[in-house]
Short mmCIF file of C-alpha atoms in Angstrom, two decimals:
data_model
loop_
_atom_site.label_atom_id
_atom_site.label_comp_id
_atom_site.label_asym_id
_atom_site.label_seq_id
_atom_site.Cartn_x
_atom_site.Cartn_y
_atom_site.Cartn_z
CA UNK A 1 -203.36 -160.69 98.60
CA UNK A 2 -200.24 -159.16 97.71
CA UNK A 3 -200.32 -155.17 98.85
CA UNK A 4 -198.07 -151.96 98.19
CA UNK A 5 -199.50 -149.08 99.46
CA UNK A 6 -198.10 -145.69 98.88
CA UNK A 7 -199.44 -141.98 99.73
CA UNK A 8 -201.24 -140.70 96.77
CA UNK A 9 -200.55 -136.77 96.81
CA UNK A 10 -200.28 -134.89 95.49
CA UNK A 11 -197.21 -134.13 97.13
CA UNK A 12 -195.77 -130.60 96.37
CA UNK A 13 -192.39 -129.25 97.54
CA UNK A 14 -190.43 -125.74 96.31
CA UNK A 15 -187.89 -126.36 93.67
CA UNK A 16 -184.70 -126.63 94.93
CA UNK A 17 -185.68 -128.80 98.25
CA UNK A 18 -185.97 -132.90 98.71
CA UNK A 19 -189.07 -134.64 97.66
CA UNK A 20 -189.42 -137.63 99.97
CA UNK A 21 -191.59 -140.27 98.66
CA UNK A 22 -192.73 -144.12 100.82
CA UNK A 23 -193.84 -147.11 100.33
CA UNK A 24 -194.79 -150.08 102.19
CA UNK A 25 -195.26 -153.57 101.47
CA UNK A 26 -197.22 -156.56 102.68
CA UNK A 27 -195.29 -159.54 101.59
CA UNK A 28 -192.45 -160.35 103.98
CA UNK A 29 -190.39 -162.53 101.26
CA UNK A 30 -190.37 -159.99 98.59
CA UNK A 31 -186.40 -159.64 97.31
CA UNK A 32 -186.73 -157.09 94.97
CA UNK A 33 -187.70 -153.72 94.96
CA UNK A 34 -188.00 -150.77 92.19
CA UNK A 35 -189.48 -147.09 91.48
CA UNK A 36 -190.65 -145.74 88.48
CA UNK A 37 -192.02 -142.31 87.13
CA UNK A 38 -194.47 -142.09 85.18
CA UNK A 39 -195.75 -138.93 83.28
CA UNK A 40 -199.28 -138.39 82.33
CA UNK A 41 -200.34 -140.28 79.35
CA UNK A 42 -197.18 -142.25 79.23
CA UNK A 43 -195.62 -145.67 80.64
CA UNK A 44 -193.59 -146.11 83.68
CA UNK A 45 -189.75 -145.29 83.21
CA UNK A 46 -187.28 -146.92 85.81
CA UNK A 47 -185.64 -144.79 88.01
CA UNK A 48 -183.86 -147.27 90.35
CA UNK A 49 -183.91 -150.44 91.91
CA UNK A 50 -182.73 -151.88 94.96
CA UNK A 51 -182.10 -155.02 96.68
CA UNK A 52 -180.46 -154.78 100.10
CA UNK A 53 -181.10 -152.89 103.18
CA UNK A 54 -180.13 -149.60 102.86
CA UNK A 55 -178.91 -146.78 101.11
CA UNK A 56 -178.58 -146.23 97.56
CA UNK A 57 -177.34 -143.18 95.52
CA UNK A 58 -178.01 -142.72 91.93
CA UNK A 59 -177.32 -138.95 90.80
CA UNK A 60 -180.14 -136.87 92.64
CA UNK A 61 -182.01 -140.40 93.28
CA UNK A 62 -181.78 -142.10 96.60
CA UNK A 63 -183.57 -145.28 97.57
CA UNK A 64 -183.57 -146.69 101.04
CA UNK A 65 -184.84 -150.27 101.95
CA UNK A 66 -185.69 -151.37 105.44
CA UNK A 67 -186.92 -155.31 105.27
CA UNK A 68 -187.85 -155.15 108.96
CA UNK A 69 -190.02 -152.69 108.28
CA UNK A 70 -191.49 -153.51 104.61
CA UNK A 71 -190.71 -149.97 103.93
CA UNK A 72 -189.25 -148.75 101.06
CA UNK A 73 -188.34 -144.92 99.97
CA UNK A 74 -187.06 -142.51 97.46
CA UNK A 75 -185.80 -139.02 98.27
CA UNK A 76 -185.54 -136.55 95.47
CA UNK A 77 -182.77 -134.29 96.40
CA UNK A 78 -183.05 -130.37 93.94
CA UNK A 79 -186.13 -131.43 92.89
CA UNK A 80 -186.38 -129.82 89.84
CA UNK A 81 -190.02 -128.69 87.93
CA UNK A 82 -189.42 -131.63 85.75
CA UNK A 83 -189.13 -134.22 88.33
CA UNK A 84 -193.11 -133.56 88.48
CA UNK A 85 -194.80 -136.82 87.64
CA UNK A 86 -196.58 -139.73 89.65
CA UNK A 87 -194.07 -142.02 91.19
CA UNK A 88 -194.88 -146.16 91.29
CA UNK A 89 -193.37 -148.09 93.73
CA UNK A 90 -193.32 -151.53 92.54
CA UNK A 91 -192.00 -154.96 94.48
CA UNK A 92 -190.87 -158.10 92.67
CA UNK A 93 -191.36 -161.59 95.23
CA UNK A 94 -189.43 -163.84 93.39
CA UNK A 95 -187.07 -164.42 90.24
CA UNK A 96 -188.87 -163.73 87.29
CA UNK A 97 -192.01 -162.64 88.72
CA UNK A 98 -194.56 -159.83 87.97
CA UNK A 99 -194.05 -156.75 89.81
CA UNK A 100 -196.87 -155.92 92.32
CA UNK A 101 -197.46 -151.91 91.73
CA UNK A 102 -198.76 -149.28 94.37
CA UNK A 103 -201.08 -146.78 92.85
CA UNK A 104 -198.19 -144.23 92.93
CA UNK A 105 -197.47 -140.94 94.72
CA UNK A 106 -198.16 -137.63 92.44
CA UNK A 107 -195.16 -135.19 93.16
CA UNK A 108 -196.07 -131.50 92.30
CA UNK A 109 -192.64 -129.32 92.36
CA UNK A 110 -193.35 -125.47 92.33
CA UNK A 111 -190.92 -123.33 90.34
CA UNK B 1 -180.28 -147.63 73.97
CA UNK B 2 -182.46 -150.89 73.44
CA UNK B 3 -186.04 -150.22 74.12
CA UNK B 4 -189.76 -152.30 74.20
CA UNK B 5 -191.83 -151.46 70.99
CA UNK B 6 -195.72 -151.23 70.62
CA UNK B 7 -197.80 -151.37 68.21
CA UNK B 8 -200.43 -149.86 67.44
CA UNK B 9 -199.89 -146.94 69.94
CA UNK B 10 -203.88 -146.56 69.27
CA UNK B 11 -206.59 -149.10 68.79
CA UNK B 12 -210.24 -148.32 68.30
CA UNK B 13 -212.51 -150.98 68.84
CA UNK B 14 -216.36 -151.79 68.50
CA UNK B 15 -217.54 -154.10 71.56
CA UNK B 16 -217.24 -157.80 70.78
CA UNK B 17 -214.96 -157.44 68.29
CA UNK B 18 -211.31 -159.44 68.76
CA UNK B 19 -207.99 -157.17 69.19
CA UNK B 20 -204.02 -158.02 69.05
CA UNK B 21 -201.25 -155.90 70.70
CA UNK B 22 -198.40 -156.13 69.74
CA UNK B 23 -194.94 -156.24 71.49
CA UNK B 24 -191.15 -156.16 70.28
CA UNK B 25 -189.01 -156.77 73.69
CA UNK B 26 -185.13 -156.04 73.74
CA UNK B 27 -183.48 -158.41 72.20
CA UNK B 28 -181.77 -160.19 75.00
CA UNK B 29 -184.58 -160.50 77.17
CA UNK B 30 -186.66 -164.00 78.34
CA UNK B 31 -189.03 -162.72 80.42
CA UNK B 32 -192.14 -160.93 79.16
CA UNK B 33 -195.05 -159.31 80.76
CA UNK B 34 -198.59 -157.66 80.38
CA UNK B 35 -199.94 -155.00 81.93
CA UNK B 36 -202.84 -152.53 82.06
CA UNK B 37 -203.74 -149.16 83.61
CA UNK B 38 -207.29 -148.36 83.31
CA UNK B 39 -207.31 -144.29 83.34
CA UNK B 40 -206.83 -143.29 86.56
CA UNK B 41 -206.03 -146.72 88.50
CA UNK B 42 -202.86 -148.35 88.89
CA UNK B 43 -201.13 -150.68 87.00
CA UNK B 44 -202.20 -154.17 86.96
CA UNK B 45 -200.40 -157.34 86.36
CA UNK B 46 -201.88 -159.56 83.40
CA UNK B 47 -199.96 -162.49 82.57
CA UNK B 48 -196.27 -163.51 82.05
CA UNK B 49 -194.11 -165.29 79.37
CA UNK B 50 -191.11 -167.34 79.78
CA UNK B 51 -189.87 -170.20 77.56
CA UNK B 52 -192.25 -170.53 75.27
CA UNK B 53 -194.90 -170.64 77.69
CA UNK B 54 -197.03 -168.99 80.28
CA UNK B 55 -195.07 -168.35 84.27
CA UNK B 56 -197.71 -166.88 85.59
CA UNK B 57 -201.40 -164.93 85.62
CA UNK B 58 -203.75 -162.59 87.28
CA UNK B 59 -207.52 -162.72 87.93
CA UNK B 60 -208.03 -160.45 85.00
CA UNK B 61 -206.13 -163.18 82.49
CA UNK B 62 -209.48 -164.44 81.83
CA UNK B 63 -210.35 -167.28 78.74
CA UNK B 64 -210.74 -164.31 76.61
CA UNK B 65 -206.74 -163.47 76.77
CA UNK B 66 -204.21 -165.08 75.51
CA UNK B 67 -200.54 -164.22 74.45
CA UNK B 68 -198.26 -165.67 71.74
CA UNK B 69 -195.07 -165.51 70.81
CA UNK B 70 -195.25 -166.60 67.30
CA UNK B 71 -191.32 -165.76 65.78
CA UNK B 72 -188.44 -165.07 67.51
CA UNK B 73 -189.19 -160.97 68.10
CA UNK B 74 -192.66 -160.22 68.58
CA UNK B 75 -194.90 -161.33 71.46
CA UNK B 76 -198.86 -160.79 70.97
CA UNK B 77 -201.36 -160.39 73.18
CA UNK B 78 -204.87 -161.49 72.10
CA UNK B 79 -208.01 -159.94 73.26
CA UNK B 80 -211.40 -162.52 71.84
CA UNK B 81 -214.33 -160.83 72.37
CA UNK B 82 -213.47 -157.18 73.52
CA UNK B 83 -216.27 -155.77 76.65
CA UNK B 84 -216.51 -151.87 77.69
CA UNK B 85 -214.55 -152.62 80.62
CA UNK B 86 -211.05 -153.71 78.66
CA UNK B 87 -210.62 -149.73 77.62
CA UNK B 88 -207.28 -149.39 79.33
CA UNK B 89 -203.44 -148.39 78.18
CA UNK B 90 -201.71 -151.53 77.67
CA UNK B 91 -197.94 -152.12 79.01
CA UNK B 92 -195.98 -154.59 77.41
CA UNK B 93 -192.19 -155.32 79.54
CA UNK B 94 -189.88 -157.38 79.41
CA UNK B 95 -186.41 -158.30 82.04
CA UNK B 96 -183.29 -159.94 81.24
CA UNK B 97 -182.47 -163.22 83.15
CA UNK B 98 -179.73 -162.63 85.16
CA UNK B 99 -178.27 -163.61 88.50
CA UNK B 100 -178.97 -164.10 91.40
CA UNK B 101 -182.64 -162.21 90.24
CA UNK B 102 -183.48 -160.61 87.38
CA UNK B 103 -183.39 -157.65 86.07
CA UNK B 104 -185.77 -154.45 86.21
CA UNK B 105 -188.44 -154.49 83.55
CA UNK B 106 -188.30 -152.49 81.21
CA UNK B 107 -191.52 -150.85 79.49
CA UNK B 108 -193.09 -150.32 75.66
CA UNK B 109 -194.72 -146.68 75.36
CA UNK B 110 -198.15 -148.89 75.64
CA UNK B 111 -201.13 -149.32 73.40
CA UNK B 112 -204.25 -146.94 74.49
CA UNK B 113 -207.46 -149.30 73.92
CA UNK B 114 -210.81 -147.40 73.49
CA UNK B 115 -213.62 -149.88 73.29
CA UNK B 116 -216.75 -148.34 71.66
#
């Protein structure tokens, strides 16, 4: 059975500071690796993907991937009123196959 | 910016009765997906489409499902004989086929499917 767990909040920070947001995994071959926000009543909406082990910077967005681990991240540097919204890690195994969704982390940010 | 397309964004249903989704996926895409999110729960993993024919299915992609893609656009899924428990907001996605993986997939506003 193919697992992502994530912490399901809510999660509330002060506007202004860095949400920080995990995710682990249970499949060890899993190459591909993605979070999405999703707003209440609406579909997920991609905020980054990532492949590697790592860092990686979009904008405000950073996603870190540790394969070692099966851990995957996002921080949320300024998080902003608007960044609140559940968050869904989700984790690809191979080309062209479903993604495997946690049940997503609710992030609350306070104005 | 190219985007997935559902239709109906609503569908009201009496129990037993058969339902269609609807999908339009970008235009350059091959791979096509289902998904649900029963109020509250996470999203699931139905069934996938790729050349003409089914990749891959969950648990839930029972005889009662089925998908189609009957023209070159639109890709259907097919609900027979609708139960209580199929009230859910349905995803459709779809990923372009690149390399060395493919891409993200990208998701339709979904249809919301109330089954009276």
């Amino acid at each position: 059975q193919k697992e992502v767990e994530q912490n399901s909040g809510p999660l509330s920070v002060p506007e202004g500071a860095i949400a920080s947001l995990n995710c682990t995994y249970s499949d060890r071959v899993s190459q591909s690796f993605f979070w999405y926000r999703q707003y209440s009543g609406k579909s997920p909406e991609l905020i980054m993907s990532i492949y590697s082990n790592g860092d990686k910077e979009d904008g405000r967005f950073t996603a870190q991937l540790n394969k070692a681990s099966q851990y995957v991240s996002l921080l949320i540097r300024d998080s902003q009123p608007s960044d609140s919204a559940t968050y869904l890690c989700a984790v690809q195994i191979n080309y062209g196959q479903n993604f495997v969704f946690g049940p997503g982390t609710r992030l609350s940010v306070l104005p | 910016e190219p985007e997935v397309t559902q239709t109906p964004s609503h569908q009201v249903t009496q129990m037993g009765q058969e339902v269609i989704l609807r999908c339009v996926p970008i235009s350059n895409h091959l791979y096509f997906y289902w998904y649900r999110q029963i109020l509250g729960q996470k999203v699931e993993f139905l069934v996938s489409f790729y050349n003409n024919e089914i990749s891959e299915k969950s648990e839930i992609f029972d005889d009662q499902f089925s998908v189609e893609r009957p023209d070159g656009s639109n890709f259907t899924l097919k609900i027979r004989s609708t139960k209580l428990e199929d009230s859910a907001m349905y995803f459709c996605a779809s990923s372009e086929a690149g390399a060395p993986r493919t891409g993200p997939q990208h998701f339709g506003d979904g249809t919301r499917l109330s089954i009276l």
